[in-house]
Amino acid sequence: MHRRNFLHWGSLGLSALSFSGFRNAGIAQKPLVISTWDAGIAANAAAWKILRSGGRALDAVEKGVMVTESELNCCVGLGANPDRDGLVTLDACIMDENANCGSVAFLERIKHPISVARRVMEKTPHVMLVGSGAQQFAVAEGFPLESGKLSDDAERAYKNWLQKSEYKPVINIERGKSPQAYAVPTKLANGEWNHDTIGMVAIDAQGNLSGSCTTSGMGFKMRGRLGDSPIIGAGLFVDNEVGAATATGQGEDVIRICGSHLVVENMRNGYSPENACKAAVERIVKVKGVAKCKEIQVGFIAINKQGEYGGYCLQKGFSFAVCYADDKNFMVDGKFILS
Ligand code: SD4
């Protein structure tokens, strides 16, 4: 970092900001899978079964996040919070070691958006399908059209939200969560889910990388709102020569800096996964300013071609799940740059 920039950061009053340097020593593991938030433990376990038996990272990241999409009363998938019109709309994307990618957005009444994204990648000449077209494609591919009924938890949360109908979407800010609380996906005190997304990146025994990201987006969002999660380069990016990264948190701010692509490019330029994530978070602060960043959360996680991993976020509370053995599937608290 140049001296001038360092002074700039200092004048912004950032605490815990240290030199975003080049590679640091990290334990390299192969195969390896990491994923965002506490629901990542169960998702990693499913992905690990595939990786452990020599399977492909692409299969692992699809099957892994399908676990989270399947949870009813959970934060991701059809059980999640609806938009402000009371309808659940889902976004997902997937990317493999050959830079093939597929994405769906604003998809309704389909249980596994990640698998539809994979079909888009494998069966069409396109990268992205949205809305009714994505749903039509899914049904033609044999995905059942679900009822569209809200889960009990989502129904309750929506009714709660309707009482004020305040348009103040806040994503992922949770402070001071204890490591023991990781067993179940997080709910806020008012019963609402606070995480809407799982992003997963993996490296298989052959050394190939893939990633997936799936979300219901912001709870009670404007109808039609999309975040970063289905956008290749923002919510997810994989470069098999370098590494893979995924994002969570306030999608608008991840899109602004092409977040996951930036993390991968940082690794290409010699940064460790952790420092690559940190530099991307710093970029958000630079673009948005410290004061506004205190109102949001963004976290990145990444792995590199050597099987090193890392993550970084804006503020305290972000965590990610790391798995590289049958008995090694654990949560890591994300380091953060704002106090
Ligand atoms: C979005 N990035 O739609 C997603 C939200 C998220 O945990 O990550 N929630 O902006």
CSV table of C-alpha atoms and ligand atoms in Angstrom, one decimal:
chain,number,residue,atom,x,y,z
A,1,MET,CA,0.0,0.0,0.0
A,2,HIS,CA,1.4,3.4,-0.9
A,3,ARG,CA,2.1,5.8,1.9
A,4,ARG,CA,-0.5,8.3,0.6
A,5,ASN,CA,-3.2,5.7,0.7
A,6,PHE,CA,-2.2,4.6,4.2
A,7,LEU,CA,-2.6,8.2,5.4
A,8,HIS,CA,-6.0,8.3,3.7
A,9,TRP,CA,-7.1,5.2,5.6
A,10,GLY,CA,-5.7,6.6,8.8
A,11,SER,CA,-7.7,9.8,8.4
A,12,LEU,CA,-10.9,7.7,7.8
A,13,GLY,CA,-10.4,6.5,11.4
A,14,LEU,CA,-10.4,2.8,10.6
A,15,SER,CA,-9.3,0.6,13.3
A,16,ALA,CA,-7.7,-2.8,13.1
A,17,LEU,CA,-6.5,-1.9,9.6
A,18,SER,CA,-3.1,-3.4,8.9
A,19,PHE,CA,-0.9,-3.8,5.9
A,20,SER,CA,-2.8,-5.7,3.2
A,21,GLY,CA,0.4,-7.5,2.1
A,22,PHE,CA,1.2,-10.3,-0.1
A,23,ARG,CA,1.2,-14.0,0.6
A,24,ASN,CA,1.2,-15.1,4.2
A,25,ALA,CA,1.8,-18.6,5.4
A,26,GLY,CA,-1.4,-20.7,5.5
A,27,ILE,CA,-2.1,-24.4,5.8
A,28,ALA,CA,-2.7,-25.8,2.4
A,29,GLN,CA,-5.3,-28.6,2.1
A,30,LYS,CA,-6.6,-30.5,-0.8
A,31,PRO,CA,-9.5,-31.3,-1.2
A,32,LEU,CA,-11.1,-28.4,0.7
A,33,VAL,CA,-14.5,-26.8,0.8
A,34,ILE,CA,-15.5,-23.6,2.5
A,35,SER,CA,-18.8,-21.8,2.7
A,36,THR,CA,-20.4,-18.8,4.2
A,37,TRP,CA,-22.3,-18.6,7.6
A,38,ASP,CA,-23.3,-21.3,10.0
A,39,ALA,CA,-25.5,-23.2,7.6
A,40,GLY,CA,-22.2,-23.9,5.9
A,41,ILE,CA,-21.4,-26.8,8.3
A,42,ALA,CA,-24.2,-29.0,7.0
A,43,ALA,CA,-23.6,-27.9,3.4
A,44,ASN,CA,-19.8,-28.6,3.7
A,45,ALA,CA,-20.6,-32.1,5.1
A,46,ALA,CA,-22.5,-33.0,1.9
A,47,ALA,CA,-19.9,-31.5,-0.3
A,48,TRP,CA,-17.1,-33.3,1.6
A,49,LYS,CA,-18.7,-36.7,0.8
A,50,ILE,CA,-18.1,-36.0,-2.8
A,51,LEU,CA,-14.6,-34.5,-2.4
A,52,ARG,CA,-13.5,-37.3,-0.1
A,53,SER,CA,-14.2,-39.9,-2.7
A,54,GLY,CA,-12.3,-38.2,-5.4
A,55,GLY,CA,-15.3,-36.4,-6.9
A,56,ARG,CA,-15.4,-33.2,-8.9
A,57,ALA,CA,-15.5,-29.9,-7.1
A,58,LEU,CA,-18.4,-28.8,-9.4
A,59,ASP,CA,-20.6,-31.7,-8.1
A,60,ALA,CA,-19.5,-30.9,-4.5
A,61,VAL,CA,-20.5,-27.3,-4.6
A,62,GLU,CA,-23.9,-28.1,-6.2
A,63,LYS,CA,-24.8,-30.9,-3.8
A,64,GLY,CA,-23.4,-28.9,-0.8
A,65,VAL,CA,-25.6,-25.9,-1.2
A,66,MET,CA,-28.7,-28.0,-2.1
A,67,VAL,CA,-28.7,-29.0,1.5
A,68,THR,CA,-29.3,-25.4,2.6
A,69,GLU,CA,-31.8,-24.8,-0.2
A,70,SER,CA,-33.8,-27.8,1.1
A,71,GLU,CA,-34.1,-26.7,4.7
A,72,LEU,CA,-37.7,-25.5,5.2
A,73,ASN,CA,-37.8,-22.8,7.8
A,74,CYS,CA,-34.4,-21.6,6.8
A,75,CYS,CA,-32.8,-18.6,5.4
A,76,VAL,CA,-32.0,-19.8,1.8
A,77,GLY,CA,-34.4,-21.4,-0.7
A,78,LEU,CA,-38.2,-21.6,-0.7
A,79,GLY,CA,-38.5,-21.5,3.1
A,80,ALA,CA,-36.9,-18.0,3.2
A,81,ASN,CA,-38.3,-14.6,3.7
A,82,PRO,CA,-40.3,-13.2,0.8
A,83,ASP,CA,-40.1,-9.9,-1.0
A,84,ARG,CA,-42.3,-7.0,0.1
A,85,ASP,CA,-45.1,-8.3,-2.0
A,86,GLY,CA,-45.0,-11.6,-0.1
A,87,LEU,CA,-43.4,-13.8,-2.7
A,88,VAL,CA,-40.1,-15.7,-2.4
A,89,THR,CA,-37.8,-15.1,-5.3
A,90,LEU,CA,-34.5,-16.9,-5.6
A,91,ASP,CA,-31.1,-16.3,-7.3
A,92,ALA,CA,-28.2,-18.6,-7.8
A,93,CYS,CA,-25.1,-19.2,-9.8
A,94,ILE,CA,-22.4,-21.8,-10.3
A,95,MET,CA,-19.0,-21.8,-12.0
A,96,ASP,CA,-16.5,-24.6,-12.9
A,97,GLU,CA,-12.8,-25.1,-13.5
A,98,ASN,CA,-13.2,-24.3,-17.2
A,99,ALA,CA,-14.8,-20.9,-16.7
A,100,ASN,CA,-18.2,-22.4,-17.6
A,101,CYS,CA,-20.9,-20.7,-15.7
A,102,GLY,CA,-24.7,-20.6,-15.3
A,103,SER,CA,-27.1,-18.4,-13.4
A,104,VAL,CA,-30.7,-17.9,-12.6
A,105,ALA,CA,-32.4,-14.9,-11.0
A,106,PHE,CA,-35.8,-13.8,-9.9
A,107,LEU,CA,-36.8,-17.5,-10.0
A,108,GLU,CA,-40.1,-18.5,-8.2
A,109,ARG,CA,-41.5,-21.8,-6.9
A,110,ILE,CA,-38.4,-23.9,-7.8
A,111,LYS,CA,-36.7,-25.7,-4.9
A,112,HIS,CA,-33.2,-26.0,-6.2
A,113,PRO,CA,-32.1,-22.8,-8.1
A,114,ILE,CA,-28.5,-24.0,-8.0
A,115,SER,CA,-29.3,-27.0,-10.1
A,116,VAL,CA,-31.3,-24.9,-12.6
A,117,ALA,CA,-28.2,-22.7,-12.8
A,118,ARG,CA,-26.1,-25.7,-13.6
A,119,ARG,CA,-28.5,-26.8,-16.3
A,120,VAL,CA,-28.3,-23.3,-17.8
A,121,MET,CA,-24.6,-23.7,-17.9
A,122,GLU,CA,-24.6,-27.2,-19.3
A,123,LYS,CA,-27.7,-27.2,-21.6
A,124,THR,CA,-27.9,-23.7,-23.1
A,125,PRO,CA,-25.5,-21.4,-24.9
A,126,HIS,CA,-26.3,-18.8,-22.3
A,127,VAL,CA,-25.1,-17.8,-18.8
A,128,MET,CA,-28.2,-16.3,-17.2
A,129,LEU,CA,-31.9,-16.8,-17.3
A,130,VAL,CA,-34.3,-14.8,-15.2
A,131,GLY,CA,-37.9,-14.7,-14.0
A,132,SER,CA,-40.6,-16.5,-15.8
A,133,GLY,CA,-38.2,-17.6,-18.5
A,134,ALA,CA,-36.0,-19.2,-15.9
A,135,GLN,CA,-39.0,-20.9,-14.4
A,136,GLN,CA,-40.2,-22.1,-17.8
A,137,PHE,CA,-36.8,-23.6,-18.5
A,138,ALA,CA,-36.7,-25.3,-15.1
A,139,VAL,CA,-40.1,-26.9,-15.6
A,140,ALA,CA,-39.1,-28.1,-19.1
A,141,GLU,CA,-36.0,-29.6,-17.5
A,142,GLY,CA,-38.2,-31.6,-15.1
A,143,PHE,CA,-37.9,-29.5,-12.0
A,144,PRO,CA,-41.3,-29.6,-10.1
A,145,LEU,CA,-43.2,-26.4,-9.7
A,146,GLU,CA,-43.7,-26.0,-6.0
A,147,SER,CA,-46.8,-24.4,-4.4
A,148,GLY,CA,-45.3,-21.0,-3.6
A,149,LYS,CA,-46.7,-21.1,-0.1
A,150,LEU,CA,-44.6,-19.4,2.5
A,151,SER,CA,-42.9,-21.5,5.3
A,152,ASP,CA,-44.4,-21.0,8.7
A,153,ASP,CA,-41.4,-18.9,9.9
A,154,ALA,CA,-41.4,-16.7,6.8
A,155,GLU,CA,-45.2,-16.2,7.0
A,156,ARG,CA,-44.7,-15.0,10.6
A,157,ALA,CA,-41.8,-12.8,9.8
A,158,TYR,CA,-43.7,-11.3,6.8
A,159,LYS,CA,-46.8,-10.5,8.9
A,160,ASN,CA,-44.5,-8.9,11.4
A,161,TRP,CA,-42.8,-6.8,8.8
A,162,LEU,CA,-46.2,-5.8,7.3
A,163,GLN,CA,-47.1,-4.1,10.5
A,164,LYS,CA,-44.7,-1.3,9.8
A,165,SER,CA,-43.8,-2.1,6.1
A,166,GLU,CA,-40.7,0.0,6.6
A,167,TYR,CA,-38.4,-0.2,3.6
A,168,LYS,CA,-35.1,-0.5,5.5
A,169,PRO,CA,-33.4,-3.7,4.3
A,170,VAL,CA,-30.4,-4.6,6.4
A,171,ILE,CA,-28.4,-7.6,5.7
A,172,ASN,CA,-26.3,-9.8,7.9
A,173,ILE,CA,-25.5,-7.4,10.8
A,174,GLU,CA,-25.1,-9.5,13.9
A,175,ARG,CA,-22.7,-8.7,16.6
A,176,GLY,CA,-21.1,-10.8,19.2
A,177,LYS,CA,-22.4,-14.2,18.3
A,178,SER,CA,-20.8,-16.9,20.4
A,179,PRO,CA,-19.1,-19.9,18.7
A,180,GLN,CA,-21.6,-22.2,20.5
A,181,ALA,CA,-24.5,-20.7,18.7
A,182,TYR,CA,-23.3,-22.0,15.3
A,183,ALA,CA,-25.3,-25.3,15.5
A,184,VAL,CA,-28.4,-23.8,13.9
A,185,PRO,CA,-28.8,-21.0,11.3
A,186,THR,CA,-29.1,-17.7,12.9
A,187,LYS,CA,-32.4,-16.0,13.7
A,188,LEU,CA,-32.8,-12.5,15.1
A,189,ALA,CA,-34.5,-11.8,18.3
A,190,ASN,CA,-37.7,-10.9,16.5
A,191,GLY,CA,-37.8,-14.3,14.8
A,192,GLU,CA,-36.5,-13.1,11.4
A,193,TRP,CA,-33.7,-14.8,9.6
A,194,ASN,CA,-30.7,-12.7,9.1
A,195,HIS,CA,-28.8,-14.7,6.5
A,196,ASP,CA,-30.3,-15.3,3.2
A,197,THR,CA,-27.3,-16.8,1.3
A,198,ILE,CA,-24.8,-19.5,1.1
A,199,GLY,CA,-21.7,-19.2,-1.0
A,200,MET,CA,-19.4,-22.2,-1.4
A,201,VAL,CA,-16.0,-22.7,-3.1
A,202,ALA,CA,-14.1,-25.9,-3.3
A,203,ILE,CA,-10.9,-27.5,-4.6
A,204,ASP,CA,-11.0,-31.2,-5.4
A,205,ALA,CA,-8.3,-33.9,-5.2
A,206,GLN,CA,-7.3,-33.2,-8.8
A,207,GLY,CA,-6.7,-29.6,-7.9
A,208,ASN,CA,-9.7,-28.2,-9.8
A,209,LEU,CA,-11.8,-25.3,-8.4
A,210,SER,CA,-15.5,-24.6,-8.6
A,211,GLY,CA,-18.0,-22.4,-6.7
A,212,SER,CA,-21.7,-21.9,-6.1
A,213,CYS,CA,-23.9,-19.2,-4.6
A,214,THR,CA,-27.6,-19.4,-3.8
A,215,THR,CA,-29.9,-16.9,-2.0
A,216,SER,CA,-33.4,-15.6,-1.4
A,217,GLY,CA,-31.8,-12.1,-1.4
A,218,MET,CA,-32.7,-9.4,1.0
A,219,GLY,CA,-35.8,-10.1,3.1
A,220,PHE,CA,-38.8,-7.9,2.2
A,221,LYS,CA,-36.9,-6.4,-0.8
A,222,MET,CA,-38.6,-4.5,-3.6
A,223,ARG,CA,-40.1,-6.9,-6.1
A,224,GLY,CA,-37.6,-7.6,-8.8
A,225,ARG,CA,-34.5,-6.6,-6.8
A,226,LEU,CA,-31.4,-8.6,-7.5
A,227,GLY,CA,-28.2,-8.6,-5.5
A,228,ASP,CA,-24.8,-9.9,-6.2
A,229,SER,CA,-25.4,-13.6,-5.6
A,230,PRO,CA,-26.5,-14.6,-9.2
A,231,ILE,CA,-24.0,-12.3,-10.9
A,232,ILE,CA,-20.8,-14.0,-12.0
A,233,GLY,CA,-17.9,-11.8,-10.9
A,234,ALA,CA,-19.8,-10.2,-8.1
A,235,GLY,CA,-21.3,-13.0,-5.9
A,236,LEU,CA,-19.0,-15.7,-7.3
A,237,PHE,CA,-15.9,-16.1,-9.4
A,238,VAL,CA,-13.6,-19.0,-10.2
A,239,ASP,CA,-10.3,-19.0,-12.1
A,240,ASN,CA,-8.8,-22.4,-12.1
A,241,GLU,CA,-5.2,-21.1,-12.5
A,242,VAL,CA,-5.6,-18.9,-9.4
A,243,GLY,CA,-8.5,-19.4,-7.0
A,244,ALA,CA,-12.1,-19.0,-6.3
A,245,ALA,CA,-14.1,-16.5,-4.2
A,246,THR,CA,-17.7,-15.8,-3.1
A,247,ALA,CA,-19.5,-13.0,-1.3
A,248,THR,CA,-22.2,-12.4,1.1
A,249,GLY,CA,-23.9,-9.4,2.6
A,250,GLN,CA,-25.2,-6.2,1.0
A,251,GLY,CA,-25.2,-7.2,-2.6
A,252,GLU,CA,-25.4,-3.7,-4.0
A,253,ASP,CA,-22.0,-2.9,-2.6
A,254,VAL,CA,-20.5,-6.2,-3.8
A,255,ILE,CA,-21.7,-5.5,-7.3
A,256,ARG,CA,-20.2,-2.0,-7.2
A,257,ILE,CA,-16.7,-3.4,-6.9
A,258,CYS,CA,-17.1,-6.6,-8.9
A,259,GLY,CA,-16.2,-8.2,-5.5
A,260,SER,CA,-15.5,-11.9,-6.1
A,261,HIS,CA,-13.6,-11.2,-9.3
A,262,LEU,CA,-11.6,-8.6,-7.5
A,263,VAL,CA,-10.7,-11.1,-4.8
A,264,VAL,CA,-9.5,-13.6,-7.4
A,265,GLU,CA,-7.5,-10.9,-9.2
A,266,ASN,CA,-5.9,-10.0,-5.9
A,267,MET,CA,-4.8,-13.6,-5.4
A,268,ARG,CA,-3.5,-13.6,-9.0
A,269,ASN,CA,-1.3,-10.6,-7.9
A,270,GLY,CA,0.2,-12.6,-5.1
A,271,TYR,CA,-2.2,-12.0,-2.1
A,272,SER,CA,-3.1,-14.8,0.2
A,273,PRO,CA,-6.8,-15.7,0.2
A,274,GLU,CA,-7.3,-13.8,3.5
A,275,ASN,CA,-5.5,-10.7,2.3
A,276,ALA,CA,-7.2,-10.8,-1.1
A,277,CYS,CA,-10.6,-10.7,0.7
A,278,LYS,CA,-9.4,-8.0,3.0
A,279,ALA,CA,-8.3,-5.8,0.1
A,280,ALA,CA,-11.7,-6.2,-1.5
A,281,VAL,CA,-13.4,-5.2,1.7
A,282,GLU,CA,-11.1,-2.2,1.9
A,283,ARG,CA,-12.1,-1.2,-1.6
A,284,ILE,CA,-15.8,-1.1,-0.5
A,285,VAL,CA,-14.8,1.2,2.4
A,286,LYS,CA,-12.9,3.4,0.0
A,287,VAL,CA,-15.8,3.6,-2.4
A,288,LYS,CA,-18.6,4.0,0.2
A,289,GLY,CA,-16.9,5.7,3.1
A,290,VAL,CA,-16.6,4.5,6.7
A,291,ALA,CA,-19.8,6.0,8.0
A,292,LYS,CA,-22.1,4.3,5.5
A,293,CYS,CA,-20.1,1.0,5.8
A,294,LYS,CA,-21.0,0.9,9.5
A,295,GLU,CA,-24.6,0.4,8.4
A,296,ILE,CA,-23.9,-2.7,6.2
A,297,GLN,CA,-22.1,-6.0,6.2
A,298,VAL,CA,-20.1,-7.6,3.4
A,299,GLY,CA,-18.0,-10.7,3.7
A,300,PHE,CA,-15.8,-12.5,1.3
A,301,ILE,CA,-14.3,-16.0,1.4
A,302,ALA,CA,-11.7,-17.5,-0.9
A,303,ILE,CA,-9.4,-20.4,-1.6
A,304,ASN,CA,-6.4,-20.5,-3.9
A,305,LYS,CA,-4.9,-23.1,-6.1
A,306,GLN,CA,-2.7,-24.4,-3.4
A,307,GLY,CA,-5.6,-25.1,-1.1
A,308,GLU,CA,-5.1,-22.2,1.3
A,309,TYR,CA,-8.3,-20.4,2.5
A,310,GLY,CA,-9.3,-17.2,4.1
A,311,GLY,CA,-12.1,-14.7,4.6
A,312,TYR,CA,-12.6,-11.1,5.6
A,313,CYS,CA,-15.6,-8.8,6.3
A,314,LEU,CA,-16.6,-5.3,7.1
A,315,GLN,CA,-17.7,-5.7,10.7
A,316,LYS,CA,-17.8,-8.2,13.5
A,317,GLY,CA,-20.2,-11.1,13.2
A,318,PHE,CA,-19.4,-12.8,9.9
A,319,SER,CA,-18.3,-16.4,10.0
A,320,PHE,CA,-17.6,-19.2,7.5
A,321,ALA,CA,-17.3,-23.0,7.6
A,322,VAL,CA,-14.2,-24.8,6.6
A,323,CYS,CA,-13.9,-28.6,5.9
A,324,TYR,CA,-11.0,-30.7,4.8
A,325,ALA,CA,-11.5,-34.0,6.6
A,326,ASP,CA,-14.2,-36.2,8.1
A,327,ASP,CA,-13.5,-34.7,11.5
A,328,LYS,CA,-12.5,-31.2,10.3
A,329,ASN,CA,-15.6,-29.2,9.6
A,330,PHE,CA,-15.5,-26.1,11.7
A,331,MET,CA,-16.5,-22.4,11.9
A,332,VAL,CA,-14.0,-19.6,11.6
A,333,ASP,CA,-14.9,-16.0,12.7
A,334,GLY,CA,-14.2,-13.6,9.9
A,335,LYS,CA,-11.7,-10.9,10.6
A,336,PHE,CA,-13.1,-7.4,10.2
A,337,ILE,CA,-11.9,-4.0,9.4
A,338,LEU,CA,-14.4,-1.7,11.2
A,339,SER,CA,-14.7,-1.5,14.9
B,1,SD4,C1,-27.9,-10.2,-1.7
B,1,SD4,N1,-25.7,-11.0,-1.0
B,1,SD4,O1,-29.0,-10.6,-2.2
B,1,SD4,C2,-27.1,-11.3,-0.9
B,1,SD4,C3,-27.6,-11.3,0.5
B,1,SD4,C4,-26.8,-12.1,1.5
B,1,SD4,O2,-26.9,-13.3,3.5
B,1,SD4,O3,-25.7,-12.4,1.3
B,1,SD4,N2,-27.4,-12.5,2.6
B,1,SD4,O4,-27.5,-9.1,-1.7
